[in-house]
mmCIF file of N, CA, C and O in Angstrom:
data_model
loop_
_atom_site.group_PDB
_atom_site.id
_atom_site.type_symbol
_atom_site.label_atom_id
_atom_site.label_comp_id
_atom_site.label_asym_id
_atom_site.label_seq_id
_atom_site.Cartn_x
_atom_site.Cartn_y
_atom_site.Cartn_z
ATOM 1 N N MET U 1 105.854 101.351 103.266
ATOM 2 C CA MET U 1 105.454 100.329 102.115
ATOM 3 C C MET U 1 105.421 98.907 103.099
ATOM 4 O O MET U 1 106.361 98.479 103.587
ATOM 5 N N HIS U 2 104.301 98.262 103.285
ATOM 6 C CA HIS U 2 104.090 97.269 103.991
ATOM 7 C C HIS U 2 103.080 96.298 103.391
ATOM 8 O O HIS U 2 102.198 95.532 103.986
ATOM 9 N N GLY U 3 103.027 96.248 101.949
ATOM 10 C CA GLY U 3 102.144 95.362 101.373
ATOM 11 C C GLY U 3 102.408 93.978 101.328
ATOM 12 O O GLY U 3 103.509 93.547 101.909
ATOM 13 N N PRO U 4 101.702 93.255 100.576
ATOM 14 C CA PRO U 4 101.846 91.658 100.492
ATOM 15 C C PRO U 4 103.181 91.281 99.852
ATOM 16 O O PRO U 4 103.888 90.313 100.174
ATOM 17 N N VAL U 5 103.522 92.045 98.771
ATOM 18 C CA VAL U 5 104.868 91.641 98.081
ATOM 19 C C VAL U 5 105.951 91.918 99.053
ATOM 20 O O VAL U 5 107.037 91.030 99.171
ATOM 21 N N PHE U 6 105.919 93.101 99.666
ATOM 22 C CA PHE U 6 106.972 93.406 100.702
ATOM 23 C C PHE U 6 107.197 92.282 101.714
ATOM 24 O O PHE U 6 108.146 91.878 102.066
ATOM 25 N N HIS U 7 106.000 91.780 102.205
ATOM 26 C CA HIS U 7 105.934 90.656 103.211
ATOM 27 C C HIS U 7 106.631 89.426 102.590
ATOM 28 O O HIS U 7 107.353 88.797 103.222
ATOM 29 N N LEU U 8 106.176 88.953 101.478
ATOM 30 C CA LEU U 8 106.784 87.813 100.780
ATOM 31 C C LEU U 8 108.199 87.820 100.467
ATOM 32 O O LEU U 8 108.979 86.949 100.565
ATOM 33 N N LEU U 9 108.743 89.186 100.310
ATOM 34 C CA LEU U 9 110.164 89.352 99.992
ATOM 35 C C LEU U 9 110.943 89.067 101.337
ATOM 36 O O LEU U 9 111.885 88.315 101.384
ATOM 37 N N GLY U 10 110.411 89.710 102.299
ATOM 38 C CA GLY U 10 110.861 89.379 103.597
ATOM 39 C C GLY U 10 110.910 88.056 104.082
ATOM 40 O O GLY U 10 111.871 87.500 104.613
ATOM 41 N N LEU U 11 109.781 87.150 103.899
ATOM 42 C CA LEU U 11 109.771 85.847 104.292
ATOM 43 C C LEU U 11 110.626 85.075 103.439
ATOM 44 O O LEU U 11 111.256 84.155 104.026
ATOM 45 N N SER U 12 110.797 85.268 102.124
ATOM 46 C CA SER U 12 111.760 84.573 101.309
ATOM 47 C C SER U 12 113.242 84.876 101.734
ATOM 48 O O SER U 12 113.948 83.875 101.806
ATOM 49 N N GLN U 13 113.454 86.047 102.264
ATOM 50 C CA GLN U 13 114.805 86.237 102.677
ATOM 51 C C GLN U 13 115.131 85.476 104.034
ATOM 52 O O GLN U 13 116.074 84.793 104.210
ATOM 53 N N ARG U 14 114.132 85.406 104.992
ATOM 54 C CA ARG U 14 114.368 84.842 106.291
ATOM 55 C C ARG U 14 114.278 83.327 106.061
ATOM 56 O O ARG U 14 114.923 82.541 106.683
ATOM 57 N N ALA U 15 113.777 82.773 104.802
ATOM 58 C CA ALA U 15 113.649 81.373 104.522
ATOM 59 C C ALA U 15 114.918 80.950 103.909
ATOM 60 O O ALA U 15 115.107 79.659 103.571
ATOM 61 N N GLY U 16 115.848 81.901 103.478
ATOM 62 C CA GLY U 16 117.127 81.637 102.664
ATOM 63 C C GLY U 16 116.739 81.183 101.241
ATOM 64 O O GLY U 16 117.533 80.858 100.507
ATOM 65 N N LYS U 17 115.576 81.793 100.792
ATOM 66 C CA LYS U 17 115.208 81.562 99.307
ATOM 67 C C LYS U 17 115.362 82.872 98.605
ATOM 68 O O LYS U 17 114.704 82.980 97.502
ATOM 69 N N ALA U 18 116.082 83.817 99.041
ATOM 70 C CA ALA U 18 116.307 84.949 98.205
ATOM 71 C C ALA U 18 117.655 85.403 98.312
ATOM 72 O O ALA U 18 118.232 85.337 99.556
ATOM 73 N N VAL U 19 118.329 85.945 97.363
ATOM 74 C CA VAL U 19 119.685 86.487 97.504
ATOM 75 C C VAL U 19 119.717 87.902 96.815
ATOM 76 O O VAL U 19 119.055 88.053 95.886
ATOM 77 N N SER U 20 120.539 88.644 97.429
ATOM 78 C CA SER U 20 120.780 89.990 96.766
ATOM 79 C C SER U 20 122.253 90.270 96.864
ATOM 80 O O SER U 20 122.984 89.618 97.444
ATOM 81 N N GLY U 21 122.563 91.469 96.288
ATOM 82 C CA GLY U 21 123.999 91.825 96.147
ATOM 83 C C GLY U 21 124.365 91.356 94.716
ATOM 84 O O GLY U 21 124.091 90.158 94.196
ATOM 85 N N ASP U 22 125.201 92.126 94.019
ATOM 86 C CA ASP U 22 125.510 92.101 92.660
ATOM 87 C C ASP U 22 126.251 90.614 92.355
ATOM 88 O O ASP U 22 125.763 89.766 91.466
ATOM 89 N N PHE U 23 127.240 90.288 93.249
ATOM 90 C CA PHE U 23 127.985 88.933 93.044
ATOM 91 C C PHE U 23 127.067 87.874 93.140
ATOM 92 O O PHE U 23 127.016 86.860 92.398
ATOM 93 N N ALA U 24 126.225 87.872 94.310
ATOM 94 C CA ALA U 24 125.453 86.673 94.737
ATOM 95 C C ALA U 24 124.351 86.424 93.488
ATOM 96 O O ALA U 24 124.072 85.248 93.095
ATOM 97 N N VAL U 25 123.735 87.653 93.106
ATOM 98 C CA VAL U 25 122.661 87.382 92.142
ATOM 99 C C VAL U 25 123.188 87.060 90.770
ATOM 100 O O VAL U 25 122.646 85.968 90.077
ATOM 101 N N ARG U 26 124.341 87.422 90.375
ATOM 102 C CA ARG U 26 124.983 87.064 89.082
ATOM 103 C C ARG U 26 125.305 85.496 89.254
ATOM 104 O O ARG U 26 125.280 84.682 88.216
ATOM 105 N N GLN U 27 125.882 85.080 90.326
ATOM 106 C CA GLN U 27 126.470 83.684 90.608
ATOM 107 C C GLN U 27 125.059 82.816 90.294
ATOM 108 O O GLN U 27 125.192 81.768 89.818
ATOM 109 N N HIS U 28 124.059 82.954 91.028
ATOM 110 C CA HIS U 28 122.805 82.243 91.029
ATOM 111 C C HIS U 28 122.092 82.199 89.472
ATOM 112 O O HIS U 28 121.646 81.186 89.255
ATOM 113 N N ILE U 29 122.236 83.330 88.936
ATOM 114 C CA ILE U 29 121.604 83.507 87.594
ATOM 115 C C ILE U 29 122.443 82.458 86.687
ATOM 116 O O ILE U 29 121.959 81.684 85.926
ATOM 117 N N ALA U 30 123.810 82.563 86.807
ATOM 118 C CA ALA U 30 124.843 81.617 85.952
ATOM 119 C C ALA U 30 124.476 80.230 86.390
ATOM 120 O O ALA U 30 124.633 79.333 85.492
ATOM 121 N N ARG U 31 124.193 79.826 87.646
ATOM 122 C CA ARG U 31 123.891 78.507 87.931
ATOM 123 C C ARG U 31 122.580 78.034 87.467
ATOM 124 O O ARG U 31 122.241 76.885 87.429
ATOM 125 N N GLY U 32 121.641 79.043 87.206
ATOM 126 C CA GLY U 32 120.319 78.642 86.706
ATOM 127 C C GLY U 32 119.337 78.287 87.604
ATOM 128 O O GLY U 32 118.282 77.549 87.393
ATOM 129 N N ASN U 33 119.541 78.628 88.997
ATOM 130 C CA ASN U 33 118.605 78.317 89.928
ATOM 131 C C ASN U 33 117.648 79.528 90.428
ATOM 132 O O ASN U 33 117.082 79.575 91.441
ATOM 133 N N VAL U 34 117.510 80.483 89.668
ATOM 134 C CA VAL U 34 116.674 81.722 89.983
ATOM 135 C C VAL U 34 115.382 81.513 89.312
ATOM 136 O O VAL U 34 115.286 81.189 88.110
ATOM 137 N N GLN U 35 114.290 81.700 90.174
ATOM 138 C CA GLN U 35 112.918 81.511 89.738
ATOM 139 C C GLN U 35 112.317 82.857 89.199
ATOM 140 O O GLN U 35 111.388 82.874 88.417
ATOM 141 N N LEU U 36 112.776 83.896 89.965
ATOM 142 C CA LEU U 36 112.282 85.153 89.540
ATOM 143 C C LEU U 36 113.301 86.363 89.947
ATOM 144 O O LEU U 36 113.883 86.192 90.904
ATOM 145 N N LEU U 37 113.487 87.302 88.948
ATOM 146 C CA LEU U 37 114.544 88.294 89.327
ATOM 147 C C LEU U 37 113.714 89.639 89.346
ATOM 148 O O LEU U 37 113.079 90.059 88.592
ATOM 149 N N VAL U 38 113.971 90.286 90.495
ATOM 150 C CA VAL U 38 113.277 91.652 90.765
ATOM 151 C C VAL U 38 114.302 92.645 90.655
ATOM 152 O O VAL U 38 115.486 92.622 91.341
ATOM 153 N N ILE U 39 114.307 93.502 89.733
ATOM 154 C CA ILE U 39 115.149 94.520 89.578
ATOM 155 C C ILE U 39 114.561 95.985 90.018
ATOM 156 O O ILE U 39 113.427 96.265 89.785
ATOM 157 N N ALA U 40 115.399 96.697 90.804
ATOM 158 C CA ALA U 40 114.838 98.089 91.374
ATOM 159 C C ALA U 40 114.786 99.075 90.158
ATOM 160 O O ALA U 40 115.397 98.895 89.196
ATOM 161 N N THR U 41 113.613 99.883 90.235
ATOM 162 C CA THR U 41 113.411 100.793 89.094
ATOM 163 C C THR U 41 114.361 101.861 88.967
ATOM 164 O O THR U 41 114.591 102.481 87.955
ATOM 165 N N ASN U 42 115.061 102.242 90.196
ATOM 166 C CA ASN U 42 116.013 103.379 90.162
ATOM 167 C C ASN U 42 117.482 102.806 89.909
ATOM 168 O O ASN U 42 118.469 103.481 90.331
ATOM 169 N N THR U 43 117.487 101.533 89.502
ATOM 170 C CA THR U 43 118.910 101.018 89.095
ATOM 171 C C THR U 43 119.506 101.895 87.912
ATOM 172 O O THR U 43 118.539 102.232 87.035
ATOM 173 N N SER U 44 120.714 102.047 87.693
ATOM 174 C CA SER U 44 121.223 102.753 86.477
ATOM 175 C C SER U 44 120.725 101.856 85.299
ATOM 176 O O SER U 44 120.671 100.525 85.384
ATOM 177 N N GLU U 45 120.660 102.464 84.139
ATOM 178 C CA GLU U 45 120.222 101.806 82.902
ATOM 179 C C GLU U 45 121.223 100.709 82.374
ATOM 180 O O GLU U 45 120.784 99.680 82.059
ATOM 181 N N ARG U 46 122.508 100.931 82.658
ATOM 182 C CA ARG U 46 123.467 99.999 82.170
ATOM 183 C C ARG U 46 123.368 98.711 83.055
ATOM 184 O O ARG U 46 123.070 97.534 82.490
ATOM 185 N N ILE U 47 123.221 98.702 84.415
ATOM 186 C CA ILE U 47 123.033 97.670 85.320
ATOM 187 C C ILE U 47 121.599 96.930 85.076
ATOM 188 O O ILE U 47 121.540 95.744 84.939
ATOM 189 N N LYS U 48 120.705 97.658 84.735
ATOM 190 C CA LYS U 48 119.381 97.159 84.649
ATOM 191 C C LYS U 48 119.342 96.431 83.402
ATOM 192 O O LYS U 48 118.796 95.286 83.328
ATOM 193 N N GLN U 49 119.810 96.889 82.270
ATOM 194 C CA GLN U 49 119.937 96.181 80.956
ATOM 195 C C GLN U 49 120.789 94.932 81.087
ATOM 196 O O GLN U 49 120.509 93.782 80.434
ATOM 197 N N ASP U 50 121.908 94.985 81.924
ATOM 198 C CA ASP U 50 122.579 93.761 81.993
ATOM 199 C C ASP U 50 121.847 92.733 82.770
ATOM 200 O O ASP U 50 121.951 91.372 82.278
ATOM 201 N N TYR U 51 121.130 93.026 83.863
ATOM 202 C CA TYR U 51 120.312 91.940 84.527
ATOM 203 C C TYR U 51 119.383 91.430 83.669
ATOM 204 O O TYR U 51 119.027 90.281 83.652
ATOM 205 N N ILE U 52 118.587 92.322 82.851
ATOM 206 C CA ILE U 52 117.509 91.841 81.888
ATOM 207 C C ILE U 52 118.045 91.069 80.976
ATOM 208 O O ILE U 52 117.549 89.805 80.597
ATOM 209 N N ARG U 53 119.269 91.287 80.330
ATOM 210 C CA ARG U 53 120.071 90.333 79.433
ATOM 211 C C ARG U 53 120.209 88.966 79.981
ATOM 212 O O ARG U 53 120.015 88.139 79.426
ATOM 213 N N MET U 54 120.785 89.091 81.181
ATOM 214 C CA MET U 54 121.040 87.768 81.942
ATOM 215 C C MET U 54 119.977 86.954 82.182
ATOM 216 O O MET U 54 119.800 85.631 81.884
ATOM 217 N N GLY U 55 118.824 87.701 82.629
ATOM 218 C CA GLY U 55 117.537 86.881 82.969
ATOM 219 C C GLY U 55 116.908 86.411 81.674
ATOM 220 O O GLY U 55 116.509 85.282 81.589
ATOM 221 N N GLN U 56 117.041 86.984 80.529
ATOM 222 C CA GLN U 56 116.477 86.480 79.127
ATOM 223 C C GLN U 56 117.355 85.413 78.773
ATOM 224 O O GLN U 56 116.703 84.404 78.267
ATOM 225 N N SER U 57 118.666 85.440 78.843
ATOM 226 C CA SER U 57 119.396 84.221 78.442
ATOM 227 C C SER U 57 119.205 83.078 79.147
ATOM 228 O O SER U 57 119.495 81.815 78.573
ATOM 229 N N LYS U 58 118.795 83.092 80.441
ATOM 230 C CA LYS U 58 118.335 81.929 81.203
ATOM 231 C C LYS U 58 116.889 81.712 81.230
ATOM 232 O O LYS U 58 116.518 80.695 82.084
ATOM 233 N N ASN U 59 116.072 82.437 80.572
ATOM 234 C CA ASN U 59 114.632 82.275 80.603
ATOM 235 C C ASN U 59 114.103 82.474 82.019
ATOM 236 O O ASN U 59 113.190 81.710 82.463
ATOM 237 N N ILE U 60 114.472 83.535 82.812
ATOM 238 C CA ILE U 60 114.149 83.746 83.992
ATOM 239 C C ILE U 60 113.149 85.017 84.006
ATOM 240 O O ILE U 60 113.347 85.983 83.393
ATOM 241 N N PRO U 61 111.925 84.695 84.574
ATOM 242 C CA PRO U 61 110.990 85.935 84.686
ATOM 243 C C PRO U 61 111.646 87.031 85.469
ATOM 244 O O PRO U 61 112.262 86.834 86.382
ATOM 245 N N THR U 62 111.558 88.269 84.725
ATOM 246 C CA THR U 62 112.156 89.434 85.311
ATOM 247 C C THR U 62 111.290 90.516 85.504
ATOM 248 O O THR U 62 110.428 90.810 84.436
ATOM 249 N N VAL U 63 111.101 91.266 86.518
ATOM 250 C CA VAL U 63 110.201 92.323 86.826
ATOM 251 C C VAL U 63 110.932 93.487 87.303
ATOM 252 O O VAL U 63 112.054 93.507 88.158
ATOM 253 N N LEU U 64 110.604 94.704 86.936
ATOM 254 C CA LEU U 64 111.116 96.005 87.495
ATOM 255 C C LEU U 64 109.993 96.473 88.575
ATOM 256 O O LEU U 64 108.901 96.645 88.230
ATOM 257 N N ALA U 65 110.458 96.527 89.721
ATOM 258 C CA ALA U 65 109.552 97.008 90.855
ATOM 259 C C ALA U 65 110.387 97.439 92.053
ATOM 260 O O ALA U 65 111.510 97.149 92.227
ATOM 261 N N PHE U 66 109.597 98.506 92.675
ATOM 262 C CA PHE U 66 110.204 99.102 93.783
ATOM 263 C C PHE U 66 111.629 99.952 93.528
ATOM 264 O O PHE U 66 112.069 99.803 92.577
ATOM 265 N N THR U 67 111.936 100.642 94.538
ATOM 266 C CA THR U 67 113.263 101.390 94.407
ATOM 267 C C THR U 67 114.253 100.439 95.151
ATOM 268 O O THR U 67 113.912 99.579 95.786
ATOM 269 N N LYS U 68 115.564 100.774 94.969
ATOM 270 C CA LYS U 68 116.592 100.130 95.700
ATOM 271 C C LYS U 68 116.520 100.314 97.177
ATOM 272 O O LYS U 68 116.628 99.229 97.943
ATOM 273 N N GLU U 69 115.971 101.278 97.727
ATOM 274 C CA GLU U 69 115.847 101.442 99.070
ATOM 275 C C GLU U 69 114.681 100.556 99.626
ATOM 276 O O GLU U 69 114.888 100.040 100.553
ATOM 277 N N GLU U 70 113.470 100.508 98.826
ATOM 278 C CA GLU U 70 112.351 99.667 99.203
ATOM 279 C C GLU U 70 112.800 98.126 99.181
ATOM 280 O O GLU U 70 112.563 97.305 100.098
ATOM 281 N N LEU U 71 113.526 97.683 98.171
ATOM 282 C CA LEU U 71 114.065 96.369 98.123
ATOM 283 C C LEU U 71 114.858 96.037 99.309
ATOM 284 O O LEU U 71 114.817 94.907 99.987
ATOM 285 N N GLY U 72 115.832 96.906 99.527
ATOM 286 C CA GLY U 72 116.765 96.575 100.692
ATOM 287 C C GLY U 72 115.860 96.562 101.981
ATOM 288 O O GLY U 72 116.040 95.650 102.813
ATOM 289 N N SER U 73 114.897 97.362 102.131
ATOM 290 C CA SER U 73 114.128 97.483 103.473
ATOM 291 C C SER U 73 113.350 96.187 103.526
ATOM 292 O O SER U 73 113.127 95.592 104.645
ATOM 293 N N ALA U 74 112.788 95.766 102.445
ATOM 294 C CA ALA U 74 112.137 94.635 102.380
ATOM 295 C C ALA U 74 112.749 93.295 102.962
ATOM 296 O O ALA U 74 112.302 92.414 103.552
ATOM 297 N N LEU U 75 114.074 93.388 102.574
ATOM 298 C CA LEU U 75 114.947 92.244 103.115
ATOM 299 C C LEU U 75 115.705 92.495 104.185
ATOM 300 O O LEU U 75 116.437 91.535 104.769
ATOM 301 N N GLY U 76 115.512 93.598 104.835
ATOM 302 C CA GLY U 76 116.244 93.928 106.115
ATOM 303 C C GLY U 76 117.610 94.221 105.801
ATOM 304 O O GLY U 76 118.584 93.994 106.771
ATOM 305 N N LYS U 77 117.983 94.702 104.667
ATOM 306 C CA LYS U 77 119.282 95.079 104.301
ATOM 307 C C LYS U 77 119.543 96.559 103.820
ATOM 308 O O LYS U 77 118.621 97.165 103.670
ATOM 309 N N SER U 78 120.697 96.809 103.329
ATOM 310 C CA SER U 78 120.959 98.243 102.735
ATOM 311 C C SER U 78 120.266 98.135 101.357
ATOM 312 O O SER U 78 119.907 97.061 100.879
ATOM 313 N N PRO U 79 120.398 99.368 100.674
ATOM 314 C CA PRO U 79 119.589 99.469 99.443
ATOM 315 C C PRO U 79 120.272 98.356 98.402
ATOM 316 O O PRO U 79 121.317 98.078 98.430
ATOM 317 N N ARG U 80 119.265 97.630 97.682
ATOM 318 C CA ARG U 80 119.668 96.605 96.653
ATOM 319 C C ARG U 80 119.068 96.806 95.283
ATOM 320 O O ARG U 80 117.958 97.333 95.105
ATOM 321 N N ALA U 81 120.124 96.593 94.429
ATOM 322 C CA ALA U 81 119.625 96.810 92.971
ATOM 323 C C ALA U 81 118.795 95.693 92.377
ATOM 324 O O ALA U 81 117.949 96.054 91.602
ATOM 325 N N ALA U 82 119.083 94.547 92.917
ATOM 326 C CA ALA U 82 118.274 93.273 92.374
ATOM 327 C C ALA U 82 118.185 92.265 93.462
ATOM 328 O O ALA U 82 119.072 92.259 94.302
ATOM 329 N N VAL U 83 117.156 91.473 93.286
ATOM 330 C CA VAL U 83 116.816 90.362 94.364
ATOM 331 C C VAL U 83 116.463 89.174 93.432
ATOM 332 O O VAL U 83 115.609 89.289 92.555
ATOM 333 N N ALA U 84 117.278 88.142 93.709
ATOM 334 C CA ALA U 84 116.840 86.778 93.024
ATOM 335 C C ALA U 84 116.126 85.764 93.961
ATOM 336 O O ALA U 84 116.499 85.665 94.943
ATOM 337 N N ILE U 85 114.884 85.521 93.390
ATOM 338 C CA ILE U 85 114.043 84.601 94.317
ATOM 339 C C ILE U 85 114.343 83.115 93.721
ATOM 340 O O ILE U 85 114.239 82.881 92.524
ATOM 341 N N LEU U 86 114.859 82.245 94.686
ATOM 342 C CA LEU U 86 115.223 81.025 94.316
ATOM 343 C C LEU U 86 114.122 79.840 94.496
ATOM 344 O O LEU U 86 114.359 78.836 93.857
ATOM 345 N N ASP U 87 113.175 80.263 95.219
ATOM 346 C CA ASP U 87 112.116 79.117 95.371
ATOM 347 C C ASP U 87 110.898 79.534 94.398
ATOM 348 O O ASP U 87 110.435 80.569 94.371
ATOM 349 N N ALA U 88 110.306 78.421 93.858
ATOM 350 C CA ALA U 88 109.255 78.724 92.837
ATOM 351 C C ALA U 88 107.984 79.055 93.415
ATOM 352 O O ALA U 88 107.307 79.851 92.728
ATOM 353 N N ASN U 89 107.601 78.686 94.640
ATOM 354 C CA ASN U 89 106.516 79.096 95.233
ATOM 355 C C ASN U 89 106.437 80.787 95.676
ATOM 356 O O ASN U 89 105.525 81.295 95.517
ATOM 357 N N PHE U 90 107.805 81.081 96.262
ATOM 358 C CA PHE U 90 107.842 82.484 96.645
ATOM 359 C C PHE U 90 107.667 83.163 95.211
ATOM 360 O O PHE U 90 107.082 84.299 95.212
ATOM 361 N N ALA U 91 108.514 82.851 94.256
ATOM 362 C CA ALA U 91 108.450 83.414 92.806
ATOM 363 C C ALA U 91 107.003 83.521 92.405
ATOM 364 O O ALA U 91 106.752 84.617 91.854
ATOM 365 N N ARG U 92 106.339 82.481 92.405
ATOM 366 C CA ARG U 92 105.045 82.592 91.815
ATOM 367 C C ARG U 92 103.918 83.553 92.699
ATOM 368 O O ARG U 92 103.358 84.348 92.149
ATOM 369 N N GLY U 93 104.128 83.426 93.943
ATOM 370 C CA GLY U 93 103.408 84.392 94.747
ATOM 371 C C GLY U 93 103.688 85.926 94.532
ATOM 372 O O GLY U 93 102.779 86.730 94.257
ATOM 373 N N ILE U 94 105.006 86.172 94.409
ATOM 374 C CA ILE U 94 105.404 87.549 94.326
ATOM 375 C C ILE U 94 105.034 88.127 92.831
ATOM 376 O O ILE U 94 104.624 89.253 92.638
ATOM 377 N N GLY U 95 105.234 87.182 91.858
ATOM 378 C CA GLY U 95 104.941 87.495 90.314
ATOM 379 C C GLY U 95 103.521 87.846 90.345
ATOM 380 O O GLY U 95 102.945 88.770 89.658
ATOM 381 N N ARG U 96 102.597 86.897 90.915
ATOM 382 C CA ARG U 96 101.146 87.153 90.777
ATOM 383 C C ARG U 96 100.666 88.418 91.503
ATOM 384 O O ARG U 96 99.924 89.251 90.767
ATOM 385 N N LEU U 97 101.393 88.877 92.558
ATOM 386 C CA LEU U 97 100.963 90.011 93.246
ATOM 387 C C LEU U 97 101.460 91.261 92.533
ATOM 388 O O LEU U 97 100.569 92.179 92.331
ATOM 389 N N LEU U 98 102.611 91.222 91.922
ATOM 390 C CA LEU U 98 103.048 92.250 91.117
ATOM 391 C C LEU U 98 102.152 92.396 89.812
ATOM 392 O O LEU U 98 101.888 93.567 89.272
ATOM 393 N N GLU U 99 101.713 91.254 89.144
ATOM 394 C CA GLU U 99 100.860 91.353 87.999
ATOM 395 C C GLU U 99 99.460 92.128 88.307
ATOM 396 O O GLU U 99 99.004 92.806 87.306
ATOM 397 N N LYS U 100 99.058 91.916 89.452
ATOM 398 C CA LYS U 100 97.721 92.505 89.976
ATOM 399 C C LYS U 100 97.915 93.938 90.333
ATOM 400 O O LYS U 100 97.102 94.662 90.577
ATOM 401 N N GLY U 101 99.289 94.352 90.418
ATOM 402 C CA GLY U 101 99.474 95.848 90.843
ATOM 403 C C GLY U 101 99.612 95.978 92.235
ATOM 404 O O GLY U 101 99.547 97.082 92.767
ATOM 405 N N GLU U 102 99.581 94.856 93.051
ATOM 406 C CA GLU U 102 99.692 95.063 94.506
ATOM 407 C C GLU U 102 101.118 95.220 94.927
ATOM 408 O O GLU U 102 102.054 94.451 94.368
ATOM 409 N N GLU U 103 101.508 96.211 95.822
ATOM 410 C CA GLU U 103 102.797 96.306 96.320
ATOM 411 C C GLU U 103 102.727 96.242 97.717
ATOM 412 O O GLU U 103 103.468 95.953 98.411
#
């Protein structure tokens, strides 16, 4: 997988505008500085619903995309259940590409 979304996820990670890992994602959601929440499709239903509920409570756009392994690979890390994008421009770009169906 080396599509444009994969590229933008990697860029946002290198720019320090993406966080992953359960504690970090939850902390940034609570602070209200997450612009887009990307949840892996193969995350357990309980965790997936928990992230979706948190995103809805803070009015954060939330998308289900990629597997945990693909998200981790895009960020240069181990498998990740969710990635929080902190920058509005990265969030807008990733969101638009996912809406078009590009991965």
